[in-house]
DNA sequence: GCATATATGTCAACAAGGCTGACATATTAT
DNA sequence: ATAATATGTCAGCCTTGTTGACATATATGC
């Protein structure tokens, strides 16, 4: 593969990648941030809502592993979402220590509102770039992720 | 282009992109953060060092436009870098209101230390993915960036 | 030349969201 | 019974964003 596509990586190419990541991430999160601000929430709340929405019934520990933050940091955000009735917890029947997380109707609505915007942004970029570019985009991003979490994504 | 490469975007594909961006950015910034912590600095300091290193002699206003933060936020970080002798300012000769920013030797060293790690991470992902994938990666990321800043990057 | 706009800096107060450390409780596993 | 696990909570700290107010130097327009 690397012999079929020999890459002559100049310093400028690598710096280009760093800047693309910075600007893309900056702009990708700008609109969600402004929506969340209307609810008194921040990006941390969105991450929780997003991942709980993607995997309903996940345990608190699973979320900690994804976000890679401390349980104290998560606790603050999670408590606010619980109090605001965006998320609900149910005790796991097979292991009653575990609290399984679900979005409420309200939570699903907020999740959908934000995801719609982000989906639209990505869909536009995807369509403008074409299918081959999209495949490359996913392959490279996947390669930037650590070995463990990389397996969450298809590829190889 | 979109007719040559019709894309059937399922919800799952778009969510996949969101998660790739989250995980890649998380892991891309993890190592720099830990290096910076040894200097008592954070990610904001890195951004300044990075962009000043990339465009020596840029003015404060240019940097504000890139980072999209308030001058008060930048001021705090910039003052620390000036006091710590990582960055120096020179008055613009043609417009003496402007302060042009440069890395000091110390600043260049820190910038290089961090960039080496990030370059290595990107270079590995690039090599594993191949040249075509890299091109696609850049095209899609570029498409996620707002119209103005998009022109900082080659393409089209 | 005077008024206005621009580039920069600074003070103060506040909020989000990271962190550490300590401690508590319920439940499961050994 | 004891130890480990999953979760929660309190307290305090740091970084990095915000707003608002104000100051200074310099450039520009009329």
Tab-separated table of C-alpha atoms (C1' of nucleotides) in Angstrom:
chain	number	residue	atom	x	y	z
A	1	UNK	CA	0.000	0.000	0.000
A	2	UNK	CA	2.635	2.533	0.947
A	3	UNK	CA	4.743	1.151	-1.891
A	4	UNK	CA	1.886	1.475	-4.323
A	5	UNK	CA	1.388	5.074	-3.231
A	6	UNK	CA	4.779	6.416	-2.242
A	7	UNK	CA	4.299	9.621	-0.312
A	8	UNK	CA	6.868	12.353	-0.255
A	9	UNK	CA	5.826	14.210	2.822
A	10	UNK	CA	7.168	17.684	3.042
A	11	UNK	CA	7.017	19.662	6.225
A	12	UNK	CA	4.495	21.925	4.540
A	13	UNK	CA	2.157	18.995	3.872
A	14	UNK	CA	2.143	18.032	7.514
A	15	UNK	CA	1.606	21.586	8.678
A	16	UNK	CA	-1.188	21.839	6.156
A	17	UNK	CA	-2.859	18.867	7.805
A	18	UNK	CA	-2.522	20.380	11.267
A	19	UNK	CA	-4.122	23.595	10.137
A	20	UNK	CA	-6.914	21.839	8.284
A	21	UNK	CA	-7.739	19.957	11.459
A	22	UNK	CA	-7.701	23.111	13.534
A	23	UNK	CA	-9.898	25.148	11.201
A	24	UNK	CA	-12.282	22.307	10.396
A	25	UNK	CA	-12.814	21.445	14.037
A	26	UNK	CA	-13.205	25.095	14.952
A	27	UNK	CA	-15.918	25.596	12.346
A	28	UNK	CA	-17.520	22.202	12.884
A	29	UNK	CA	-18.201	23.025	16.522
A	30	UNK	CA	-19.108	26.693	16.099
A	31	UNK	CA	-22.774	26.244	15.245
A	32	UNK	CA	-23.542	23.576	17.877
A	33	UNK	CA	-21.910	25.795	20.466
A	34	UNK	CA	-24.251	28.637	19.642
A	35	UNK	CA	-27.321	26.386	19.782
A	36	UNK	CA	-26.223	24.896	23.099
A	37	UNK	CA	-25.656	28.354	24.548
A	38	UNK	CA	-29.401	28.992	24.221
A	39	UNK	CA	-29.978	26.110	26.636
A	40	UNK	CA	-27.226	27.197	29.010
A	41	UNK	CA	-25.189	24.217	27.872
A	42	UNK	CA	-21.735	23.840	26.380
A	43	UNK	CA	-19.838	21.467	24.204
A	44	UNK	CA	-19.401	19.002	27.041
A	45	UNK	CA	-23.167	18.607	27.307
A	46	UNK	CA	-23.407	17.970	23.620
A	47	UNK	CA	-20.825	15.212	23.745
A	48	UNK	CA	-22.819	13.426	26.423
A	49	UNK	CA	-26.100	13.836	24.584
A	50	UNK	CA	-24.513	12.768	21.344
A	51	UNK	CA	-22.915	9.562	22.607
A	52	UNK	CA	-25.853	8.549	24.768
A	53	UNK	CA	-28.067	9.101	21.759
A	54	UNK	CA	-25.783	6.978	19.629
A	55	UNK	CA	-25.663	4.142	22.173
A	56	UNK	CA	-28.759	4.203	24.328
A	57	UNK	CA	-28.289	2.209	27.496
A	58	UNK	CA	-24.566	2.769	27.806
A	59	UNK	CA	-23.114	2.858	31.317
A	60	UNK	CA	-21.401	5.848	32.899
A	61	UNK	CA	-18.055	4.095	32.665
A	62	UNK	CA	-18.421	3.574	28.925
A	63	UNK	CA	-18.941	7.280	28.498
A	64	UNK	CA	-15.900	8.070	30.607
A	65	UNK	CA	-13.816	5.850	28.363
A	66	UNK	CA	-14.999	7.650	25.266
A	67	UNK	CA	-14.674	11.186	26.547
A	68	UNK	CA	-11.440	10.549	28.431
A	69	UNK	CA	-12.280	12.972	31.181
A	70	UNK	CA	-12.564	12.385	34.910
A	71	UNK	CA	-15.761	11.173	36.489
A	72	UNK	CA	-15.907	14.432	38.444
A	73	UNK	CA	-15.929	16.435	35.233
A	74	UNK	CA	-18.534	14.194	33.697
A	75	UNK	CA	-20.593	14.202	36.859
A	76	UNK	CA	-21.124	17.932	36.749
A	77	UNK	CA	-22.372	17.885	33.189
A	78	UNK	CA	-24.377	14.704	33.589
A	79	UNK	CA	-26.119	15.970	36.718
A	80	UNK	CA	-27.226	19.063	34.876
A	81	UNK	CA	-28.618	16.976	32.039
A	82	UNK	CA	-30.414	14.710	34.493
A	83	UNK	CA	-31.874	17.622	36.419
A	84	UNK	CA	-32.929	19.301	33.183
A	85	UNK	CA	-34.618	16.090	32.098
A	86	UNK	CA	-32.540	15.589	28.960
A	87	UNK	CA	-31.179	12.256	30.146
A	88	UNK	CA	-32.510	9.508	32.370
A	89	UNK	CA	-30.802	6.694	34.219
A	90	UNK	CA	-32.001	3.173	34.724
A	91	UNK	CA	-30.331	0.663	36.984
A	92	UNK	CA	-28.872	-2.251	35.065
A	93	UNK	CA	-30.843	-5.364	35.994
A	94	UNK	CA	-27.920	-7.745	35.692
A	95	UNK	CA	-25.466	-5.504	37.564
A	96	UNK	CA	-27.297	-3.211	39.880
A	97	UNK	CA	-24.233	-1.004	40.402
A	98	UNK	CA	-24.413	0.215	36.857
A	99	UNK	CA	-26.566	3.164	35.765
A	100	UNK	CA	-27.619	2.908	32.164
A	101	UNK	CA	-28.081	6.173	30.317
A	102	UNK	CA	-30.891	7.092	27.944
A	103	UNK	CA	-32.052	10.249	26.254
A	104	UNK	CA	-35.483	11.518	27.224
A	105	UNK	CA	-37.803	12.895	24.580
A	106	UNK	CA	-36.441	16.350	25.365
A	107	UNK	CA	-32.905	15.030	25.028
A	108	UNK	CA	-33.644	13.437	21.696
A	109	UNK	CA	-35.025	16.713	20.421
A	110	UNK	CA	-31.927	18.675	21.365
A	111	UNK	CA	-29.692	15.959	19.982
A	112	UNK	CA	-31.591	15.996	16.705
A	113	UNK	CA	-31.516	19.776	16.479
A	114	UNK	CA	-27.747	19.894	16.733
A	115	UNK	CA	-27.073	16.798	14.678
A	116	UNK	CA	-29.171	18.150	11.840
A	117	UNK	CA	-26.886	21.136	11.517
A	118	UNK	CA	-23.709	19.157	11.759
A	119	UNK	CA	-25.063	16.538	9.378
A	120	UNK	CA	-25.874	19.219	6.850
A	121	UNK	CA	-22.384	20.648	7.075
A	122	UNK	CA	-20.784	17.256	6.588
A	123	UNK	CA	-23.206	16.214	3.866
A	124	UNK	CA	-22.368	19.311	1.869
A	125	UNK	CA	-18.630	18.776	2.229
A	126	UNK	CA	-19.051	15.102	1.347
A	127	UNK	CA	-21.088	15.846	-1.767
A	128	UNK	CA	-18.682	18.493	-2.959
A	129	UNK	CA	-15.745	16.183	-2.414
A	130	UNK	CA	-17.147	12.983	-3.922
A	131	UNK	CA	-17.154	9.378	-2.792
A	132	UNK	CA	-13.447	8.696	-3.236
A	133	UNK	CA	-12.446	11.708	-1.206
A	134	UNK	CA	-14.864	10.679	1.536
A	135	UNK	CA	-13.261	7.265	1.724
A	136	UNK	CA	-9.831	8.867	2.032
A	137	UNK	CA	-11.082	11.282	4.646
A	138	UNK	CA	-12.318	8.407	6.802
A	139	UNK	CA	-9.176	6.350	6.306
A	140	UNK	CA	-6.828	9.116	7.387
A	141	UNK	CA	-8.922	10.231	10.347
A	142	UNK	CA	-9.169	6.649	11.477
A	143	UNK	CA	-5.376	6.434	11.354
A	144	UNK	CA	-5.094	9.388	13.711
A	145	UNK	CA	-7.118	7.608	16.380
A	146	UNK	CA	-5.478	5.423	18.997
A	147	UNK	CA	-5.448	1.670	18.400
A	148	UNK	CA	-8.248	0.834	20.801
A	149	UNK	CA	-10.825	3.342	19.709
A	150	UNK	CA	-9.905	2.920	16.065
A	151	UNK	CA	-11.807	-0.346	16.104
A	152	UNK	CA	-15.046	1.487	16.673
A	153	UNK	CA	-14.876	2.355	12.996
A	154	UNK	CA	-15.063	0.207	9.889
A	155	UNK	CA	-11.949	-0.127	7.778
A	156	UNK	CA	-9.096	-2.505	7.073
B	1	UNK	CA	-18.569	15.942	-9.845
B	2	UNK	CA	-21.460	14.963	-7.605
B	3	UNK	CA	-23.033	13.320	-10.625
B	4	UNK	CA	-19.854	11.413	-11.365
B	5	UNK	CA	-19.715	10.277	-7.750
B	6	UNK	CA	-23.258	10.014	-6.518
B	7	UNK	CA	-23.236	9.743	-2.768
B	8	UNK	CA	-25.977	7.996	-0.874
B	9	UNK	CA	-25.479	9.474	2.538
B	10	UNK	CA	-27.076	7.501	5.257
B	11	UNK	CA	-27.492	8.929	8.704
B	12	UNK	CA	-24.918	6.426	9.895
B	13	UNK	CA	-22.323	7.762	7.477
B	14	UNK	CA	-22.736	11.271	8.785
B	15	UNK	CA	-22.605	10.160	12.400
B	16	UNK	CA	-19.520	8.188	11.539
B	17	UNK	CA	-17.883	11.386	10.308
B	18	UNK	CA	-18.808	13.263	13.481
B	19	UNK	CA	-17.297	10.589	15.650
B	20	UNK	CA	-14.152	10.317	13.553
B	21	UNK	CA	-13.648	14.042	13.953
B	22	UNK	CA	-14.188	13.876	17.693
B	23	UNK	CA	-11.834	10.952	18.316
B	24	UNK	CA	-9.164	12.153	15.893
B	25	UNK	CA	-9.098	15.635	17.365
B	26	UNK	CA	-9.082	14.253	20.886
B	27	UNK	CA	-6.081	12.050	20.174
B	28	UNK	CA	-4.345	14.583	17.967
B	29	UNK	CA	-4.235	17.093	20.813
B	30	UNK	CA	-3.527	14.692	23.665
B	31	UNK	CA	0.247	14.540	23.323
B	32	UNK	CA	0.801	18.279	22.760
B	33	UNK	CA	-1.311	18.960	25.824
B	34	UNK	CA	0.923	16.806	27.981
B	35	UNK	CA	4.100	18.447	26.651
B	36	UNK	CA	2.666	21.915	27.197
B	37	UNK	CA	1.679	21.051	30.748
B	38	UNK	CA	5.380	20.642	31.578
B	39	UNK	CA	5.847	24.331	30.704
B	40	UNK	CA	2.747	25.435	32.559
B	41	UNK	CA	1.088	26.119	29.244
B	42	UNK	CA	-2.124	24.929	27.635
B	43	UNK	CA	-3.541	24.410	24.195
B	44	UNK	CA	-4.147	28.130	23.735
B	45	UNK	CA	-0.432	28.800	24.100
B	46	UNK	CA	0.316	26.190	21.507
B	47	UNK	CA	-2.034	27.731	18.981
B	48	UNK	CA	-0.281	31.066	19.319
B	49	UNK	CA	3.184	29.546	19.054
B	50	UNK	CA	2.115	27.441	16.137
B	51	UNK	CA	0.592	30.205	14.026
B	52	UNK	CA	3.290	32.748	14.827
B	53	UNK	CA	5.850	30.130	13.867
B	54	UNK	CA	4.020	29.478	10.612
B	55	UNK	CA	3.759	33.186	9.735
B	56	UNK	CA	6.525	35.111	11.456
B	57	UNK	CA	5.817	38.806	11.568
B	58	UNK	CA	2.050	38.496	11.679
B	59	UNK	CA	0.145	41.172	13.574
B	60	UNK	CA	-1.991	40.621	16.649
B	61	UNK	CA	-5.131	41.231	14.646
B	62	UNK	CA	-4.245	38.537	12.148
B	63	UNK	CA	-3.937	36.076	14.978
B	64	UNK	CA	-7.283	37.138	16.419
B	65	UNK	CA	-8.890	36.450	13.061
B	66	UNK	CA	-7.442	32.969	12.940
B	67	UNK	CA	-8.194	31.939	16.484
B	68	UNK	CA	-11.603	33.605	16.594
B	69	UNK	CA	-11.309	34.507	20.248
B	70	UNK	CA	-11.486	37.886	21.925
B	71	UNK	CA	-8.428	40.074	22.247
B	72	UNK	CA	-8.732	39.796	26.021
B	73	UNK	CA	-8.446	36.015	25.824
B	74	UNK	CA	-5.507	36.259	23.483
B	75	UNK	CA	-3.887	38.973	25.547
B	76	UNK	CA	-3.612	36.769	28.604
B	77	UNK	CA	-1.917	33.969	26.718
B	78	UNK	CA	0.238	36.266	24.617
B	79	UNK	CA	1.461	38.200	27.671
B	80	UNK	CA	2.570	34.966	29.285
B	81	UNK	CA	4.467	33.950	26.171
B	82	UNK	CA	6.096	37.386	25.967
B	83	UNK	CA	7.078	37.365	29.634
B	84	UNK	CA	8.410	33.827	29.283
B	85	UNK	CA	10.456	34.909	26.294
B	86	UNK	CA	8.848	32.510	23.826
B	87	UNK	CA	7.584	35.319	21.614
B	88	UNK	CA	8.821	38.807	20.841
B	89	UNK	CA	7.091	41.826	19.361
B	90	UNK	CA	8.445	44.387	16.937
B	91	UNK	CA	6.659	47.564	15.955
B	92	UNK	CA	5.691	47.588	12.299
B	93	UNK	CA	7.729	50.283	10.580
B	94	UNK	CA	5.055	51.208	8.061
B	95	UNK	CA	2.228	51.256	10.599
B	96	UNK	CA	3.560	51.916	14.036
B	97	UNK	CA	0.285	50.868	15.705
B	98	UNK	CA	0.863	47.285	14.726
B	99	UNK	CA	2.940	44.862	16.783
B	100	UNK	CA	4.466	42.135	14.687
B	101	UNK	CA	4.945	38.780	16.347
B	102	UNK	CA	7.969	36.509	16.129
B	103	UNK	CA	9.103	33.356	17.896
B	104	UNK	CA	12.277	33.645	19.929
B	105	UNK	CA	14.811	30.854	19.857
B	106	UNK	CA	13.118	29.402	22.933
B	107	UNK	CA	9.772	29.674	21.187
B	108	UNK	CA	11.054	27.930	18.086
B	109	UNK	CA	12.339	25.079	20.229
B	110	UNK	CA	9.007	24.520	21.935
B	111	UNK	CA	7.176	24.819	18.655
B	112	UNK	CA	9.484	22.268	17.070
B	113	UNK	CA	9.166	19.874	19.994
B	114	UNK	CA	5.398	19.772	19.707
B	115	UNK	CA	5.217	19.857	15.947
B	116	UNK	CA	7.597	16.921	15.701
B	117	UNK	CA	5.152	14.756	17.627
B	118	UNK	CA	2.133	15.889	15.722
B	119	UNK	CA	3.967	15.591	12.414
B	120	UNK	CA	4.944	12.042	13.242
B	121	UNK	CA	1.355	11.131	14.035
B	122	UNK	CA	0.097	12.614	10.802
B	123	UNK	CA	2.934	11.194	8.734
B	124	UNK	CA	2.168	7.702	9.977
B	125	UNK	CA	-1.534	8.048	9.222
B	126	UNK	CA	-0.743	9.534	5.816
B	127	UNK	CA	1.649	6.729	4.917
B	128	UNK	CA	-0.751	4.033	6.030
B	129	UNK	CA	-3.560	5.625	4.074
B	130	UNK	CA	-1.747	6.384	0.812
B	131	UNK	CA	-1.641	9.421	-1.438
B	132	UNK	CA	-5.182	9.194	-2.773
B	133	UNK	CA	-6.654	8.983	0.691
B	134	UNK	CA	-4.590	11.978	1.780
B	135	UNK	CA	-5.949	14.023	-1.089
B	136	UNK	CA	-9.482	13.080	-0.110
B	137	UNK	CA	-8.796	13.867	3.527
B	138	UNK	CA	-7.667	17.383	2.608
B	139	UNK	CA	-10.559	17.966	0.232
B	140	UNK	CA	-13.227	17.039	2.767
B	141	UNK	CA	-11.637	18.935	5.645
B	142	UNK	CA	-11.288	21.968	3.432
B	143	UNK	CA	-14.993	21.704	2.662
B	144	UNK	CA	-15.827	21.867	6.354
B	145	UNK	CA	-14.075	25.211	6.741
B	146	UNK	CA	-15.906	28.498	6.256
B	147	UNK	CA	-15.584	30.196	2.875
B	148	UNK	CA	-13.080	32.827	3.944
B	149	UNK	CA	-10.543	30.667	5.709
B	150	UNK	CA	-10.924	27.911	3.140
B	151	UNK	CA	-8.806	29.973	0.797
B	152	UNK	CA	-5.828	29.572	3.065
B	153	UNK	CA	-5.550	26.091	1.625
B	154	UNK	CA	-4.780	24.868	-1.871
B	155	UNK	CA	-7.557	23.152	-3.775
B	156	UNK	CA	-10.038	23.940	-6.536
C	1	DG	C1'	-5.464	70.409	12.032
C	2	DC	C1'	-9.192	68.069	14.033
C	3	DA	C1'	-12.148	64.347	14.393
C	4	DT	C1'	-12.610	59.705	13.841
C	5	DA	C1'	-11.200	55.104	13.160
C	6	DT	C1'	-7.853	51.477	14.010
C	7	DA	C1'	-4.479	48.483	16.617
C	8	DT	C1'	-3.302	47.269	20.806
C	9	DG	C1'	-3.319	46.692	25.840
C	10	DT	C1'	-5.340	46.223	30.427
C	11	DC	C1'	-8.482	45.755	34.489
C	12	DA	C1'	-12.308	43.344	36.512
C	13	DA	C1'	-15.700	39.933	36.905
C	14	DC	C1'	-17.721	35.794	35.420
C	15	DA	C1'	-18.587	30.921	33.397
C	16	DA	C1'	-17.478	26.416	31.340
C	17	DG	C1'	-15.136	22.582	31.852
C	18	DG	C1'	-10.940	20.431	32.686
C	19	DC	C1'	-8.059	18.665	37.013
C	20	DT	C1'	-6.733	16.419	41.910
C	21	DG	C1'	-7.825	14.511	46.333
C	22	DA	C1'	-10.808	12.687	49.652
C	23	DC	C1'	-14.588	10.213	50.948
C	24	DA	C1'	-19.238	7.617	50.747
C	25	DT	C1'	-22.385	3.952	49.233
C	26	DA	C1'	-24.168	0.059	46.874
C	27	DT	C1'	-23.208	-4.024	44.702
C	28	DT	C1'	-20.513	-7.761	42.893
C	29	DA	C1'	-16.668	-10.930	42.878
C	30	DT	C1'	-13.197	-13.691	45.304
D	1	DA	C1'	-15.807	-11.684	55.114
D	2	DT	C1'	-12.993	-9.018	52.224
D	3	DA	C1'	-11.755	-6.784	48.234
D	4	DA	C1'	-12.838	-4.745	43.972
D	5	DT	C1'	-16.037	-2.173	41.054
D	6	DA	C1'	-19.469	1.437	39.629
D	7	DT	C1'	-21.110	5.478	40.842
D	8	DG	C1'	-21.715	9.919	43.196
D	9	DT	C1'	-20.299	14.074	45.688
D	10	DC	C1'	-17.745	17.872	48.057
D	11	DA	C1'	-14.077	21.164	47.836
D	12	DG	C1'	-10.668	23.696	45.601
D	13	DC	C1'	-7.760	24.824	41.731
D	14	DC	C1'	-6.461	26.016	36.724
D	15	DT	C1'	-7.083	27.241	31.858
D	16	DT	C1'	-9.440	29.573	28.650
D	17	DG	C1'	-13.303	31.409	26.942
D	18	DT	C1'	-16.780	35.557	27.684
D	19	DT	C1'	-18.490	40.837	28.425
D	20	DG	C1'	-17.822	45.597	29.517
D	21	DA	C1'	-15.150	49.544	30.357
D	22	DC	C1'	-11.413	52.281	29.561
D	23	DA	C1'	-6.582	53.944	27.892
D	24	DT	C1'	-2.998	55.019	24.500
D	25	DA	C1'	-0.693	55.497	20.185
D	26	DT	C1'	-1.066	56.001	15.499
D	27	DA	C1'	-3.274	56.582	11.019
D	28	DT	C1'	-6.793	58.367	8.023
D	29	DG	C1'	-10.372	61.360	6.197
D	30	DC	C1'	-12.344	65.800	5.717
